[in-house]
CSV table of C-alpha atoms in Angstrom, one decimal:
chain,number,residue,atom,x,y,z
A,1,MET,CA,96.5,138.3,118.3
A,2,THR,CA,96.4,135.6,115.6
A,3,LYS,CA,96.9,132.0,116.5
A,4,SER,CA,99.3,130.2,114.4
A,5,LYS,CA,97.9,126.9,112.8
A,6,LYS,CA,99.8,123.9,113.6
A,7,VAL,CA,100.8,122.1,110.3
A,8,THR,CA,101.1,118.5,110.5
A,9,GLU,CA,103.1,116.4,108.1
A,10,VAL,CA,101.3,113.6,106.7
A,11,LYS,CA,103.5,110.6,106.9
A,12,PRO,CA,102.9,107.5,104.9
A,13,SER,CA,100.9,104.7,106.7
A,14,GLN,CA,103.0,101.9,108.0
A,15,PRO,CA,103.9,99.1,105.5
A,16,SER,CA,101.5,96.4,105.4
A,17,THR,CA,102.4,93.1,107.3
A,18,SER,CA,101.4,90.9,104.4
A,19,VAL,CA,102.2,90.7,100.7
A,20,GLU,CA,98.9,90.9,99.0
A,21,ILE,CA,98.0,89.3,95.7
A,22,ASP,CA,94.5,90.2,96.4
A,23,SER,CA,93.0,90.9,99.9
A,24,ALA,CA,91.2,87.7,100.0
A,25,ILE,CA,94.2,85.5,99.8
A,26,SER,CA,97.5,86.8,101.2
A,27,LEU,CA,100.8,86.0,102.7
A,28,ASN,CA,101.6,87.3,106.2
A,29,LYS,CA,105.3,88.3,107.3
A,30,THR,CA,105.8,84.8,108.8
A,31,GLY,CA,105.2,83.1,105.4
A,32,GLN,CA,101.8,81.7,106.2
A,33,ILE,CA,98.9,81.9,103.8
A,34,VAL,CA,95.9,84.0,105.1
A,35,LEU,CA,92.5,83.5,103.9
A,36,LYS,CA,89.6,85.9,104.7
A,37,ILE,CA,86.4,84.1,104.6
A,38,HIS,CA,82.7,85.0,104.6
A,39,ALA,CA,81.0,82.0,106.1
A,40,LYS,CA,77.5,81.1,105.3
A,41,PRO,CA,76.4,78.2,107.8
A,42,GLY,CA,73.4,76.2,107.5
A,43,ALA,CA,73.8,75.3,103.7
A,44,LYS,CA,73.0,71.8,102.3
A,45,LYS,CA,76.5,71.3,101.2
A,46,SER,CA,80.1,72.8,102.1
A,47,ILE,CA,81.2,74.7,99.0
A,48,VAL,CA,83.2,77.6,97.8
A,49,THR,CA,80.4,79.9,96.5
A,50,ASP,CA,82.4,82.8,95.3
A,51,ILE,CA,86.0,84.4,95.5
A,52,GLY,CA,85.9,88.0,95.8
A,53,THR,CA,88.6,90.7,96.1
A,54,GLN,CA,87.8,91.2,99.8
A,55,GLU,CA,86.6,87.7,101.0
A,56,ILE,CA,85.9,84.0,99.9
A,57,GLY,CA,82.3,83.0,100.2
A,58,ILE,CA,81.9,79.6,101.7
A,59,ALA,CA,78.6,77.9,102.3
A,60,ILE,CA,78.9,75.6,105.3
A,61,ALA,CA,76.8,72.4,106.1
A,62,ALA,CA,76.7,72.8,109.6
A,63,PRO,CA,74.7,75.1,111.9
A,64,PRO,CA,76.5,78.0,113.7
A,65,ARG,CA,76.2,76.4,117.1
A,66,GLU,CA,79.0,75.2,119.5
A,67,GLY,CA,81.7,75.6,116.9
A,68,GLN,CA,80.1,73.1,114.5
A,69,ALA,CA,80.3,75.5,111.5
A,70,ASN,CA,84.0,76.5,112.4
A,71,GLU,CA,84.8,72.9,112.5
A,72,GLU,CA,83.2,72.0,109.2
A,73,LEU,CA,84.8,75.2,107.7
A,74,VAL,CA,88.3,74.0,108.6
A,75,GLU,CA,87.6,70.4,107.4
A,76,THR,CA,86.2,71.9,103.9
A,77,ILE,CA,89.2,74.1,103.3
A,78,ALA,CA,91.5,71.3,104.3
A,79,ARG,CA,89.8,68.9,101.8
A,80,ILE,CA,89.9,71.5,98.9
A,81,LEU,CA,93.4,72.3,99.5
A,82,GLY,CA,94.5,68.7,100.0
A,83,LEU,CA,95.9,69.4,103.4
A,84,LYS,CA,95.5,68.1,107.0
A,85,LYS,CA,93.1,69.8,109.3
A,86,SER,CA,96.0,70.5,111.5
A,87,GLU,CA,97.6,72.6,108.9
A,88,ILE,CA,94.6,75.0,108.9
A,89,SER,CA,93.8,77.1,111.9
A,90,LEU,CA,90.9,79.6,112.7
A,91,ASP,CA,92.8,82.9,113.5
A,92,LYS,CA,89.9,85.3,114.0
A,93,GLY,CA,86.2,85.4,113.8
A,94,THR,CA,84.9,82.3,116.1
A,95,LYS,CA,81.6,84.1,116.5
A,96,SER,CA,81.4,86.1,113.3
A,97,ARG,CA,80.7,85.3,109.6
A,98,SER,CA,83.8,87.0,108.7
A,99,LYS,CA,86.8,84.7,109.6
A,100,ILE,CA,90.5,84.7,109.1
A,101,LEU,CA,92.0,81.3,108.4
A,102,MET,CA,95.7,80.5,108.5
A,103,VAL,CA,97.3,77.9,106.2
A,104,GLU,CA,100.4,76.7,108.0
A,105,SER,CA,101.7,74.4,105.3
A,106,LYS,CA,104.7,75.4,103.2
A,107,LYS,CA,103.5,72.8,100.6
A,108,LEU,CA,101.3,75.4,98.7
A,109,SER,CA,101.9,78.6,97.1
A,110,ILE,CA,99.2,81.5,97.1
A,111,ASP,CA,98.6,80.7,93.4
A,112,GLN,CA,98.1,77.0,94.2
A,113,VAL,CA,95.7,77.9,96.8
A,114,ARG,CA,93.7,80.2,94.6
A,115,GLU,CA,93.7,77.7,91.8
A,116,ARG,CA,92.4,74.9,94.0
A,117,LEU,CA,89.5,77.2,95.4
A,118,ILE,CA,88.6,78.2,92.0
A,119,ASN,CA,88.7,74.5,90.8
A,120,SER,CA,86.4,73.4,93.7
A,121,MET,CA,83.6,75.7,92.4
A,122,ASP,CA,83.2,73.8,89.2
């Protein structure tokens, strides 16, 4: 009596919901630009510290209390990108250092966003 082994077919994973240039900056299916952020609260100045393949490092000049760092993060990204605060929203990560921001403006392309983030590091 041998048991037959069930052979399962390996199916390719579901297609990604975002068009990725690199995973730190991507475009979701609704056309919004998605920024994956690694926040570093409590810094002296709010600046972009690095742009990696997985996340964008940002030092935030606000303590991580009562949403102050999140507010400062949105203000900093809006200032760097030349947008209104209302065009940037915190999608995930209100109590985490890893955050996802949505850029709801159609004024900028992914390349323009990346360029402005890189230029702000100078």
